[in-house]
Coordinates of C-alpha atoms and ligand atoms in Angstrom, one line a residue:
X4 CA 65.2 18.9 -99.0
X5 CA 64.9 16.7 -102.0
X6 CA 61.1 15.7 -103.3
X7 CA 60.7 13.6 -106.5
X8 CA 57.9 15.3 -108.3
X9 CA 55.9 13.3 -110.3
X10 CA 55.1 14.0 -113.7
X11 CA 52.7 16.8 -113.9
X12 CA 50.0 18.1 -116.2
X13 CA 49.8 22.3 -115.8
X14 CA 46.3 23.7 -116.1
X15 CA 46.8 27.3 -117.0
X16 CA 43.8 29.2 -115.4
X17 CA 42.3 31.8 -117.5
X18 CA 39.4 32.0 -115.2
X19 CA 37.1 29.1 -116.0
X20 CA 34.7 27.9 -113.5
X21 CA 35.9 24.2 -114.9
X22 CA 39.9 24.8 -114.1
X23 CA 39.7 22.1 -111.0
X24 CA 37.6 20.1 -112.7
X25 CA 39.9 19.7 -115.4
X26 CA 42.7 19.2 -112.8
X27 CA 40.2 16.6 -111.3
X28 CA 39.7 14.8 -114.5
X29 CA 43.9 14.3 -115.3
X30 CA 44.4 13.5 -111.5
X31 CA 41.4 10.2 -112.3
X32 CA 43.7 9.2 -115.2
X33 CA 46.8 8.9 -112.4
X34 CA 48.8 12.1 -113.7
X35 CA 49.3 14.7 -111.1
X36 CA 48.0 18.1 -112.2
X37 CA 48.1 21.6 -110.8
X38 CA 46.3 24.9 -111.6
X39 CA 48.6 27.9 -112.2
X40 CA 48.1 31.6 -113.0
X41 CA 48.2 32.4 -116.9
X42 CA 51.0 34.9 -115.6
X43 CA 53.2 31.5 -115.6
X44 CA 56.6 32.2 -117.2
X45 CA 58.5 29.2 -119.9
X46 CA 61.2 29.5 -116.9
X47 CA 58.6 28.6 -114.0
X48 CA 56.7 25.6 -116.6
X49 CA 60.2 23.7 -117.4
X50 CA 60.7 23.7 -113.3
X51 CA 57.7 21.7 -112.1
X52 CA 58.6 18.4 -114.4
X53 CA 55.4 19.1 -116.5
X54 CA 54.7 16.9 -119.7
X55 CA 51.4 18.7 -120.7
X56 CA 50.2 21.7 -120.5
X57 CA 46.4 23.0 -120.7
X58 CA 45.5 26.1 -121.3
X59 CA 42.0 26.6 -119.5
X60 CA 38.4 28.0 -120.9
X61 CA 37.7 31.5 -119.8
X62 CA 35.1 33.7 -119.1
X63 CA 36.5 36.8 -121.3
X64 CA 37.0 37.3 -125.1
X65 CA 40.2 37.1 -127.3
X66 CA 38.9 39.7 -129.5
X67 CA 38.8 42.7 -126.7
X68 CA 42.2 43.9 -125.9
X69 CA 42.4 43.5 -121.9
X70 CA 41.4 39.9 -122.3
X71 CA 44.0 37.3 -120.0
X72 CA 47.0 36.5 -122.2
X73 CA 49.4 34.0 -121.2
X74 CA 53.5 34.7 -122.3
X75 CA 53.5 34.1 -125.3
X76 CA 56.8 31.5 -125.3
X77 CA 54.4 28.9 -123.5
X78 CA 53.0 28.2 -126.7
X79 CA 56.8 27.6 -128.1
X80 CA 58.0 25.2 -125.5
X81 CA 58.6 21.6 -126.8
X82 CA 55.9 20.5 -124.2
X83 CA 52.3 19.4 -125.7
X84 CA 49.5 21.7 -125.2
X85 CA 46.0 21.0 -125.4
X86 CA 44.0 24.4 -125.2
X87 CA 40.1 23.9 -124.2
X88 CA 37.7 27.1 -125.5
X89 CA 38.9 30.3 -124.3
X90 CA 42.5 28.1 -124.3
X91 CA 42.0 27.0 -128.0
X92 CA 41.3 30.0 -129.1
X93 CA 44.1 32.0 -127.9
X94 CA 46.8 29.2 -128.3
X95 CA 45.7 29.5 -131.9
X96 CA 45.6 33.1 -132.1
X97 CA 49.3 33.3 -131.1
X98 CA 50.0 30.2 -133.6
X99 CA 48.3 32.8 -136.5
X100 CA 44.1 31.9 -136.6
X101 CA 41.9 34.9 -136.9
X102 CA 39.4 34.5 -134.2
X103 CA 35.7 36.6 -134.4
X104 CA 32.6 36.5 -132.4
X105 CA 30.0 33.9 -134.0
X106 CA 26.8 34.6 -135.2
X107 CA 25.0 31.7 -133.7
X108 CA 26.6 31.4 -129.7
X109 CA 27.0 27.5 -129.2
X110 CA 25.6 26.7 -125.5
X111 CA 24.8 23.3 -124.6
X112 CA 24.5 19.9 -126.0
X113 CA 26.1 19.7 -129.3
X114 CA 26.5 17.0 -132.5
X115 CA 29.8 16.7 -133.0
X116 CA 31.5 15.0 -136.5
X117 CA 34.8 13.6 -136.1
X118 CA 37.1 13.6 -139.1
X119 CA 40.5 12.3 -137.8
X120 CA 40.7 9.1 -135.2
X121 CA 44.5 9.4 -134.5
X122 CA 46.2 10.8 -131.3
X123 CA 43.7 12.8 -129.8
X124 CA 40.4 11.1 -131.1
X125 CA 41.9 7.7 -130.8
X126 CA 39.1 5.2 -129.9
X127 CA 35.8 7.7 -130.3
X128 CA 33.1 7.1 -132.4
X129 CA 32.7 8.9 -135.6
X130 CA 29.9 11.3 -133.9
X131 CA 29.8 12.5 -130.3
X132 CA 28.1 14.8 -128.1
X133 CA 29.9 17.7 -126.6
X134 CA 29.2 20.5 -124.6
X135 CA 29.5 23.6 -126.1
X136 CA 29.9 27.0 -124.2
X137 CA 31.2 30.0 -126.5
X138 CA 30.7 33.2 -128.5
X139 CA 33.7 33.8 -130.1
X140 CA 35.3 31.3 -132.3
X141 CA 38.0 30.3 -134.9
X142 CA 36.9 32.3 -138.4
X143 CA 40.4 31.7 -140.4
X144 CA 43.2 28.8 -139.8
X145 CA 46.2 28.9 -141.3
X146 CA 47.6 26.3 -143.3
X147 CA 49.8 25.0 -140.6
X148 CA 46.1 23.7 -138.8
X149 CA 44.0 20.5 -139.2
X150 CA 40.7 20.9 -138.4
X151 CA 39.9 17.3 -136.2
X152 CA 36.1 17.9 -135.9
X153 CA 33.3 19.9 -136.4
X154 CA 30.1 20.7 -135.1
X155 CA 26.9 22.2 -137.5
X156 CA 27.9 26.2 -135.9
X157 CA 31.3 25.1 -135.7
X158 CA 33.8 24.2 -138.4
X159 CA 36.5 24.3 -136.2
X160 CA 35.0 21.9 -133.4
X161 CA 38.7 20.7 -132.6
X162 CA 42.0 21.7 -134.4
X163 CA 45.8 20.7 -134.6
X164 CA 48.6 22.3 -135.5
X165 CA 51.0 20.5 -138.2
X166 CA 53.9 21.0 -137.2
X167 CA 53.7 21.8 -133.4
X168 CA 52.3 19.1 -130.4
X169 CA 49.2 22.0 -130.3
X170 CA 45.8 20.6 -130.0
X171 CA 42.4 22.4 -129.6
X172 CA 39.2 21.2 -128.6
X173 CA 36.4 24.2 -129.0
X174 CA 34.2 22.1 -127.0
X175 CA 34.4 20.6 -122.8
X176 CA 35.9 17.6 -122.5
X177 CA 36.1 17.7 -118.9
X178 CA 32.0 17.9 -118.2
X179 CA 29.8 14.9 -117.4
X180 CA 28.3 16.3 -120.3
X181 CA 30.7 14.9 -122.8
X182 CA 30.8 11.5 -122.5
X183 CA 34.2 10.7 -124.7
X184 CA 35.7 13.1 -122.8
X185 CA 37.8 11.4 -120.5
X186 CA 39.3 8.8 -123.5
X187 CA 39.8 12.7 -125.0
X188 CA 41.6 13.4 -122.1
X189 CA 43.0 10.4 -121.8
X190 CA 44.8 9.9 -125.4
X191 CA 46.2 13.7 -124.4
X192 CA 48.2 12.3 -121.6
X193 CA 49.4 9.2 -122.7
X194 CA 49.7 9.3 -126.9
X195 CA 50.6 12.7 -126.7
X196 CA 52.7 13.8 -123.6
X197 CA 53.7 10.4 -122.8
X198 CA 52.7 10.2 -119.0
X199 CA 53.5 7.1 -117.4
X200 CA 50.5 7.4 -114.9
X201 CA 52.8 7.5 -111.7
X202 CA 50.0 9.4 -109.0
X203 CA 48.0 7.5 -106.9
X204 CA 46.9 8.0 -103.9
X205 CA 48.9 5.0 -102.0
X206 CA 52.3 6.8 -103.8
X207 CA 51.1 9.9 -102.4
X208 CA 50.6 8.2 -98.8
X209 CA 54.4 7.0 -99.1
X210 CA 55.7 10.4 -100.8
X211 CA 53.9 12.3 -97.9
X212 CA 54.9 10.1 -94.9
X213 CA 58.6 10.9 -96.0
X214 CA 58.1 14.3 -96.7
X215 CA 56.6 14.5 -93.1
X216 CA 59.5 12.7 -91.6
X217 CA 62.1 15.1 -93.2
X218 CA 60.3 18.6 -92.5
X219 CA 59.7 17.7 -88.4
X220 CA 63.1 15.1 -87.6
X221 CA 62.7 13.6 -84.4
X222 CA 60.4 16.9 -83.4
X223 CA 56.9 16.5 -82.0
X224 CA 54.1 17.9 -83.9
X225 CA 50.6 19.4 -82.5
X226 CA 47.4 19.2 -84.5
X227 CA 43.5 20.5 -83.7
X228 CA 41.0 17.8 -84.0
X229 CA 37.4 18.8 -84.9
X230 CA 36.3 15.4 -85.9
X231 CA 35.9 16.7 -89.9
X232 CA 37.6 14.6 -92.9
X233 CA 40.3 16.8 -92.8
X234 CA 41.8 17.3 -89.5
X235 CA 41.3 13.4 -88.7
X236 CA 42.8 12.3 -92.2
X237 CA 45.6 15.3 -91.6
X238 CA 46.1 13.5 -88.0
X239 CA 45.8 9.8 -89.3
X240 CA 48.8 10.5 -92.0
X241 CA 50.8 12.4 -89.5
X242 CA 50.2 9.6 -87.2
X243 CA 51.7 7.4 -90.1
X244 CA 54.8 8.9 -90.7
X245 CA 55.7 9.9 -86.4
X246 CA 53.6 7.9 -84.3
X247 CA 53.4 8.6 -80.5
X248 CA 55.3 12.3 -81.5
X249 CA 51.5 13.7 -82.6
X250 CA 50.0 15.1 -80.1
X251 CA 46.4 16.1 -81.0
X252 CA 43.9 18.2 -79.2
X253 CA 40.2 18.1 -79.5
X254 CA 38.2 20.8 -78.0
X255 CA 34.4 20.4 -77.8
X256 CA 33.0 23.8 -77.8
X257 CA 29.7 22.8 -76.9
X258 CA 28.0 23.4 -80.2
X259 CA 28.8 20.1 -81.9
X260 CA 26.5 17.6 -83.5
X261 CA 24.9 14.6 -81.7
X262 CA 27.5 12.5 -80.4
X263 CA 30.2 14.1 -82.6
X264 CA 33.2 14.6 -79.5
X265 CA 32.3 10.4 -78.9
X266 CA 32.5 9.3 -82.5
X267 CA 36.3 11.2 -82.7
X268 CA 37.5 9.7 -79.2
X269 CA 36.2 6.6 -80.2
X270 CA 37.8 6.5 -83.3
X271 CA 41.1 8.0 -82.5
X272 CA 41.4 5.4 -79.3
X273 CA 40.3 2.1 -82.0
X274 CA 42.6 3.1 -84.5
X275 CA 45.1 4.8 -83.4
X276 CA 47.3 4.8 -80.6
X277 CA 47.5 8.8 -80.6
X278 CA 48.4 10.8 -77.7
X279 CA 44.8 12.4 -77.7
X280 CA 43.9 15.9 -75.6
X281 CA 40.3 16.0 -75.1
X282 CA 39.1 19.5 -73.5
X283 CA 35.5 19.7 -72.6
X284 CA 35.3 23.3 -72.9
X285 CA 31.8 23.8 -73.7
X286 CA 30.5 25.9 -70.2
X287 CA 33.2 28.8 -71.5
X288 CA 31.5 29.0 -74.7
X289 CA 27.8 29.0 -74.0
X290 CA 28.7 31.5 -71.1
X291 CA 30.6 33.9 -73.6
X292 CA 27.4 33.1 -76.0
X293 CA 24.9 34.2 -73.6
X294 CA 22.2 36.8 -74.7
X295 CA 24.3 37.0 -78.0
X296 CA 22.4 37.1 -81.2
X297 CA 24.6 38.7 -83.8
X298 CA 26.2 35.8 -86.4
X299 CA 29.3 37.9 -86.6
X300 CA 29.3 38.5 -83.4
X301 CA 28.8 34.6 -82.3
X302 CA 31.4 33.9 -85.4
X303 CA 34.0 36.2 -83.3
X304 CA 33.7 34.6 -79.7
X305 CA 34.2 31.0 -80.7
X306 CA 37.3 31.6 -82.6
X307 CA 38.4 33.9 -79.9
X308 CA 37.4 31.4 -77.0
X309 CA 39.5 28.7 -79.4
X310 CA 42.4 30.2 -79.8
X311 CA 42.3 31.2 -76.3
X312 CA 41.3 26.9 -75.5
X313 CA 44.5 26.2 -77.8
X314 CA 47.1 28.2 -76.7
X315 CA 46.5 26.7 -72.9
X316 CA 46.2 23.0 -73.8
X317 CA 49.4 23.8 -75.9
X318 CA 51.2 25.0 -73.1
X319 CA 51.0 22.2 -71.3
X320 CA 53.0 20.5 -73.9
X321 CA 56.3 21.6 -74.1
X322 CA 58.6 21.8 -76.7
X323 CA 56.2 22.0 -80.1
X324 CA 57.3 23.4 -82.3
X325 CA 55.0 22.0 -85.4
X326 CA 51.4 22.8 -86.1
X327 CA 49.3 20.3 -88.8
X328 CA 46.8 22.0 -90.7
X329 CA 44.1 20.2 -92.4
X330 CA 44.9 22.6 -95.6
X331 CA 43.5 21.7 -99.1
X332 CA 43.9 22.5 -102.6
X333 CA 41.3 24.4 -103.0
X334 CA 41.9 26.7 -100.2
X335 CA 45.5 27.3 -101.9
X336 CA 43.9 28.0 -105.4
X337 CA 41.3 29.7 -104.2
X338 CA 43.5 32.4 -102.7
X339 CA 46.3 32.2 -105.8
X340 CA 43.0 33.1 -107.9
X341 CA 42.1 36.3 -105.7
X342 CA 45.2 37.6 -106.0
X343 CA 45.7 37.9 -109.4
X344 CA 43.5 35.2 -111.7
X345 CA 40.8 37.0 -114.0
X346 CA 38.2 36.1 -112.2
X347 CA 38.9 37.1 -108.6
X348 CA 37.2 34.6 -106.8
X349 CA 35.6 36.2 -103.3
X350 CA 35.7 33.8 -100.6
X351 CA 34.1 34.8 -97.4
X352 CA 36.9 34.5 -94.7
X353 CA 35.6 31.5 -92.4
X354 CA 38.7 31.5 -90.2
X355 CA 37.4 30.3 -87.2
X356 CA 39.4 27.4 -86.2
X357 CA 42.4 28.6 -88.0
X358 CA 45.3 29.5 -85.8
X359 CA 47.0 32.9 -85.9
X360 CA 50.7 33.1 -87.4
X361 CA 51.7 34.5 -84.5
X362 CA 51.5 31.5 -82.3
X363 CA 54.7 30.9 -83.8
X364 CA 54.5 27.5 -85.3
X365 CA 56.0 26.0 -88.1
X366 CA 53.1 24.5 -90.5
X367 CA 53.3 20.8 -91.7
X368 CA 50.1 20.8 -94.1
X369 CA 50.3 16.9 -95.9
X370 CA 46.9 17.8 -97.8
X371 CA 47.7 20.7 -99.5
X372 CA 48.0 18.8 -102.9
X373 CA 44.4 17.7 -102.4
X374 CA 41.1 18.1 -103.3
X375 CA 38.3 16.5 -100.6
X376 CA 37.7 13.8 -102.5
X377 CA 41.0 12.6 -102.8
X378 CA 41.6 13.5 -99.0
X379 CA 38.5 11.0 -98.0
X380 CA 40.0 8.4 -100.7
X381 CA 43.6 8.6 -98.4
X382 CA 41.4 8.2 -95.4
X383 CA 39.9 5.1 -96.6
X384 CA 43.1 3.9 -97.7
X385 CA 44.4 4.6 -94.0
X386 CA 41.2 2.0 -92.6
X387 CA 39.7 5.6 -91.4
X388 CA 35.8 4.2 -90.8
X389 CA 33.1 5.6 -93.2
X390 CA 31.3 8.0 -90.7
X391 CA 34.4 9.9 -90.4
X392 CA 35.0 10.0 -94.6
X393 CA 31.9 10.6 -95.3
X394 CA 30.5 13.2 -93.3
X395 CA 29.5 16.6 -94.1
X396 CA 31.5 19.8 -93.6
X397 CA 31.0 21.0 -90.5
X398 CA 31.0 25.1 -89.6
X399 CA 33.9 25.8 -87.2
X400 CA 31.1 27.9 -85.6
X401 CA 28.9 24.6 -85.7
X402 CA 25.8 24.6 -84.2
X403 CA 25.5 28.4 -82.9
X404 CA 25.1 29.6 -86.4
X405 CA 22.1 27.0 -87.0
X406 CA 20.8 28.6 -84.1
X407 CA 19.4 32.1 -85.4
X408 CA 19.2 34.2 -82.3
X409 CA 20.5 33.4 -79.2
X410 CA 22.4 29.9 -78.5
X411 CA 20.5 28.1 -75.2
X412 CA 21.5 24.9 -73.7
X413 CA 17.8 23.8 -74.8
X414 CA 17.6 25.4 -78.4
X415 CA 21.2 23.1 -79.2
X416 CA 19.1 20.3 -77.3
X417 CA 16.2 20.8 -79.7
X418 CA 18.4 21.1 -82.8
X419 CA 20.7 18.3 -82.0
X420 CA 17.8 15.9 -82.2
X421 CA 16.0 17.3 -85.2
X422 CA 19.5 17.1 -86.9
X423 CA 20.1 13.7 -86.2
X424 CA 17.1 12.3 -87.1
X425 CA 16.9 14.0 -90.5
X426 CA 20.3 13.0 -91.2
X427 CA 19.3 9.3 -89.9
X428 CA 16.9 9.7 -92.5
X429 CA 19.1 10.4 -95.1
X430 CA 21.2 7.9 -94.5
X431 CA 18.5 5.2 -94.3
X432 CA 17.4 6.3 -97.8
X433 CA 20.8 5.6 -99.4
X434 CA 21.6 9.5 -100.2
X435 CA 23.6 10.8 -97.7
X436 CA 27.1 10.4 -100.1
X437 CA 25.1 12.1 -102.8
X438 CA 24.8 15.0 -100.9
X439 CA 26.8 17.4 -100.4
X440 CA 25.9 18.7 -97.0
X441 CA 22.4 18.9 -94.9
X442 CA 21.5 20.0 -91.6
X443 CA 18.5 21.4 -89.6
X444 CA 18.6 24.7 -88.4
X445 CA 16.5 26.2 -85.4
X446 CA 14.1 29.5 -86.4
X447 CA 13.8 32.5 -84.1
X448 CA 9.8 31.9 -84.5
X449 CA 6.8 30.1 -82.7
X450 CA 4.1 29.2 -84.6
X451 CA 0.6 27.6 -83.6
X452 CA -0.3 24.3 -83.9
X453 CA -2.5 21.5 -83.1
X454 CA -1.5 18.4 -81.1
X455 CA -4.3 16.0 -80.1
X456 CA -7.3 18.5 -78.9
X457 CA -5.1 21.3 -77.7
X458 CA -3.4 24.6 -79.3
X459 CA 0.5 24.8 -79.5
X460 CA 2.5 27.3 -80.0
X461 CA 6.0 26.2 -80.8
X462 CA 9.5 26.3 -82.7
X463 CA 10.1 25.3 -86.4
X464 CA 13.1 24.0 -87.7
X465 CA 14.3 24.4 -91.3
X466 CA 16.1 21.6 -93.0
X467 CA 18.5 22.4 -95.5
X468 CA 20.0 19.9 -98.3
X469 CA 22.4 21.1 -101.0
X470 CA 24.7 20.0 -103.9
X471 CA 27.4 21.6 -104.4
X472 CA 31.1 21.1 -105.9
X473 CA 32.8 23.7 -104.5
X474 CA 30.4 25.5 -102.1
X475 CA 31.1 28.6 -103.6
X476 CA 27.6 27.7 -105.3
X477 CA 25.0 25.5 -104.2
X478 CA 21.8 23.8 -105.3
X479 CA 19.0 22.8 -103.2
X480 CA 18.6 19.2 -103.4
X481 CA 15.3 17.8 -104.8
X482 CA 15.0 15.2 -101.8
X483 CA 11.8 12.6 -102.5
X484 CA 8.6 14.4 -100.9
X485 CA 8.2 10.8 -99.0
X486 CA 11.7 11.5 -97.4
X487 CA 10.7 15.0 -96.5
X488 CA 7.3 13.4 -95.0
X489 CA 8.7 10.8 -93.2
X490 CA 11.5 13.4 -91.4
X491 CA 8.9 16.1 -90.7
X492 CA 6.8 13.6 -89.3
X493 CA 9.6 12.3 -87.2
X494 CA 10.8 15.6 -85.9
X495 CA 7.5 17.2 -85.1
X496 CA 6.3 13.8 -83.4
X497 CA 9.8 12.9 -81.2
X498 CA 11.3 16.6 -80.4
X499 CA 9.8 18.4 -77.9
X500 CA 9.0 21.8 -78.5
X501 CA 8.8 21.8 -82.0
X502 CA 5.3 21.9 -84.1
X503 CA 6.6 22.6 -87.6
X504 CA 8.9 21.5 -90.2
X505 CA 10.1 23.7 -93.5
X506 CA 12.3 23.1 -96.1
X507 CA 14.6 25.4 -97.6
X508 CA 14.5 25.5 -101.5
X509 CA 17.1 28.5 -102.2
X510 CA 20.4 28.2 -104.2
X511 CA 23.2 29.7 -103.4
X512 CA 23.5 32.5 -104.8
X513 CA 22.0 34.7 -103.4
X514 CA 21.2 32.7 -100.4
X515 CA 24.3 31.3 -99.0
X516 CA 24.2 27.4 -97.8
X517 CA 24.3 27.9 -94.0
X518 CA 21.6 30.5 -92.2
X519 CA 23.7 32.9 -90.8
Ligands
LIG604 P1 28.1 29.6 -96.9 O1 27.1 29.7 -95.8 O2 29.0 30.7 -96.8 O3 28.9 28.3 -96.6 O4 27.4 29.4 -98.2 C1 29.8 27.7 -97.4 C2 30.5 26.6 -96.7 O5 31.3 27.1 -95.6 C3 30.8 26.6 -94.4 N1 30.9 27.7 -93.4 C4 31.8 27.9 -92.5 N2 32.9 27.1 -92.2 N3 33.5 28.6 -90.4 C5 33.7 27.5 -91.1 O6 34.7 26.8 -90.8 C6 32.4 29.4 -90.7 O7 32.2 30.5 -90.1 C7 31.5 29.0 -91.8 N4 30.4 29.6 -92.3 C8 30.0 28.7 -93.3 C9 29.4 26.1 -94.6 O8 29.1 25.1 -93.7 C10 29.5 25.6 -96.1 O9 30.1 24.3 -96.1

């Protein structure tokens, strides 16, 4: 099968906690870019049409001997290089700098001097602020160097090499926190390595519609709804490319959010004229949940009973070969990075909803090139309505692990309400798409309280409210105290059975986002 990459800007991972941001940043400016392991070979780089190459920061040292080295023929490919930190350092270690451990550590905002405006500093003022995070840095350059900039700690604030298309920049270019860089980033690309600018996400609609149509033929292709971004923007572009051949089944386990299996239906019925399996399976769940309290335990069930759901409903349609996943980019880098990045990234395994290999389909997976943003961008670019973009990640376990202890009919009653109205809430206020993700969760405890002249003694629910850009770590979100009031007051005064309202203020970690 023949696919016309587009031009591509490598970011060599040398275990940075920035690598997909920096992937992020070049894929804004319209170049395609993709995270690889600093094992790359020259062989492997020449074969994936790249024009730049960026050589990541990193949390290790080039002075200790184990540090991650890349080959060290990347460096002496006629493709630019741009090397950030850790990446500066090394790339000019190979290229002949001496590079020690300063005496002052640079960590934060930083004055920056700039002493030459062409290529890379093209259009930036004389002075800028950068954000500095290093130890080590660049003692000695040989003559072959420029130095480009320079900070009060740091003479060597950004460097080029004379003779070579390799540029340094000591500093990150690809924080908030450095407001010129994106024009950094920016003259890289396009004074530099020449990119035309050819990815967007309508090109990637049309690339991916074709790539769709050549893997599957005339075949028909079966995809898992759960109403998240992902599965309905998965569905939406598979819909695209073979129409009435998608056959997609939704499953509502019981434990979703207020009217979550309506919103999908609705949805999929308005805009799309898909051939839509709806299973209302939720009395088989809560009966297999029954008397269980364990979150592993609950975690195990569901994607038992699901896979179990899935491989019926599939039955019934003959002849499918072709499974769509609702795969990311992150999940793909995440796992590259375990096995064999520096820093071994540990991922709790949240499989539920994923479908064993051996159910013997062939995986179509048109968002594996993504990250979620870009995924809800593609979804609004296929007239997907706002409430389907824009919502929160969802658990596959969904409610029954916002339920501590055991999952009722009346505690998801309870929950489902209090959830709704603090999102509600949220939304009214204007900060639901500044959040990453918030949800109620129902406590195992009754405490007393006092409603008109008599004593109560009733649940509490727990609201929850992080930011977060890759869930891997969270923050708690400082919501207004107003908000917070007017939710609390909401929740205690409309859902029955409830007589208290907390709010969780933990970051993750050590806490993790969800409860159990
Ligand atoms: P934690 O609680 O591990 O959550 O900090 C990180 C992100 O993962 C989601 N999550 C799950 N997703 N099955 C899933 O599909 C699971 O079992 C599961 N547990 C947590 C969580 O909502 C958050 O977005």
């Amino acid at each position: 099968m023949h696919k016309k990459t587009p031009e591509t800007v490598i970011v060599v991972d040398f275990g940075s906690q920035y690598s997909h941001l920096i992937a992020r940043r070049i894929r804004e400016l319209n170049v395609y870019s993709k995270i690889v392991s600093y094992k790359i070979t020259p062989e492997e780089i020449k074969q994936m049409n790249a024009k730049g190459i960026i050589l990541s920061g990193g949390p290790a040292s080039v002075c200790v001997s184990d540090a991650p080295h890349c080959n060290n023929k990347v460096l002496f490919t006629d493709i630019p290089i741009l090397g950030i930190c850790y990446g500066l350092q090394l790339g000019s270690q190979i290229l002949g700098a001496k590079i020690k451990p300063s005496k002052n550590r640079e960590y934060g905002k930083t004055k920056c001097t700039v002493k030459d405006h062409s290529s890379l500093f093209d259009s930036i003022d004389k002075t800028i602020s950068v954000w500095m995070s290093h130890g080590d840095q660049v003692l000695e350059l040989p003559d072959d160097f420029q130095s480009l900039a320079y900070t009060e700690n740091c003479p060597y604030a950004a460097i080029r090499h004379k003779k070579k298309e390799f540029y340094g920049v000591q500093f990150h270019p690809e924080v908030t926190h450095t407001p010129s860089g994106s024009q950094i980033l920016h003259n890289f690309l396009f004074k530099i390595c020449h990119c035309t600018g050819d990815w967007s996400m309508s090109s990637y609609i049309d690339r991916s519609i074709k790539e769709i149509q050549e893997q599957v033929g005339r075949e028909r292709v079966i995809c898992g709804l759960s109403g998240g971004v992902d599965s309905t923007v998965t569905a939406a572009i598979i819909y695209k490319a073979i129409g009435s051949k998608l056959a997609c089944i939704f499953v509502d386990n019981g434990l979703l959010r207020s009217n979550e299996s309506e919103c999908v239906i609705e949805t999929f019925k308005k805009n799309f004229k898909v051939d839509l399996h709806f299973v209302d399976a939720s009395d088989r769940f809560l009966n297999r949940l029954s008397s269980v309290s364990d979150p592993e335990q609950k975690r195990k069930i569901i994607g038992h009973e699901f896979i179990d759901v899935f491989k019926e409903e599939s039955k019934k349609l003959a002849d499918i070969n072709y499974l769509a996943q609702g795969t990311l980019y992150p999940d793909i880098i995440e796992s590259i990075s375990a096995h064999g990045g520096p820093t071994a990234k540990i991922k709790s395994h949240h499989n539920v909803g994923a479908l064993p290999a051996e159910l013997g389909f062939e995986l179509v997976e048109p968002l594996k090139d993504l990250f979620k943003d870009e995924v809800r961008e593609i979804g609004s670019e296929l007239g997907l309505p706002d409430e389907i973009i824009w919502r929160h990640p969802f658990p596959g376990p969904g409610l029954a692990i916002r339920i501590i202890g055991e999952v009722t009919e009346d505690r998801l009653e309870i929950l489902r309400y209090a959830d709704e109205i603090m999102i509600n809430e949220i939304q009214s206020a204007g900060l639901y798409k500044k959040i990453a993700q918030a949800f109620a969760v129902l406590l195992p405890v009754s405490t007393v309280g006092v409603m008109g002249d008599e004593r109560t003694y009733e649940n509490v629910i727990a609201l929850r409210a992080v930011d977060t850009l890759d869930f891997m770590t969270a923050d708690w979100v400082r919501l207004p105290h107003d908000l917070l009031a007017k939710i609390s007051n909401r929740i205690i005064n409309e859902v029955r059975g409830v007589n208290r309202v907390v709010y969780d203020i933990s970051s993750k970690p050590p806490s993790t986002i969800e409860w159990e």
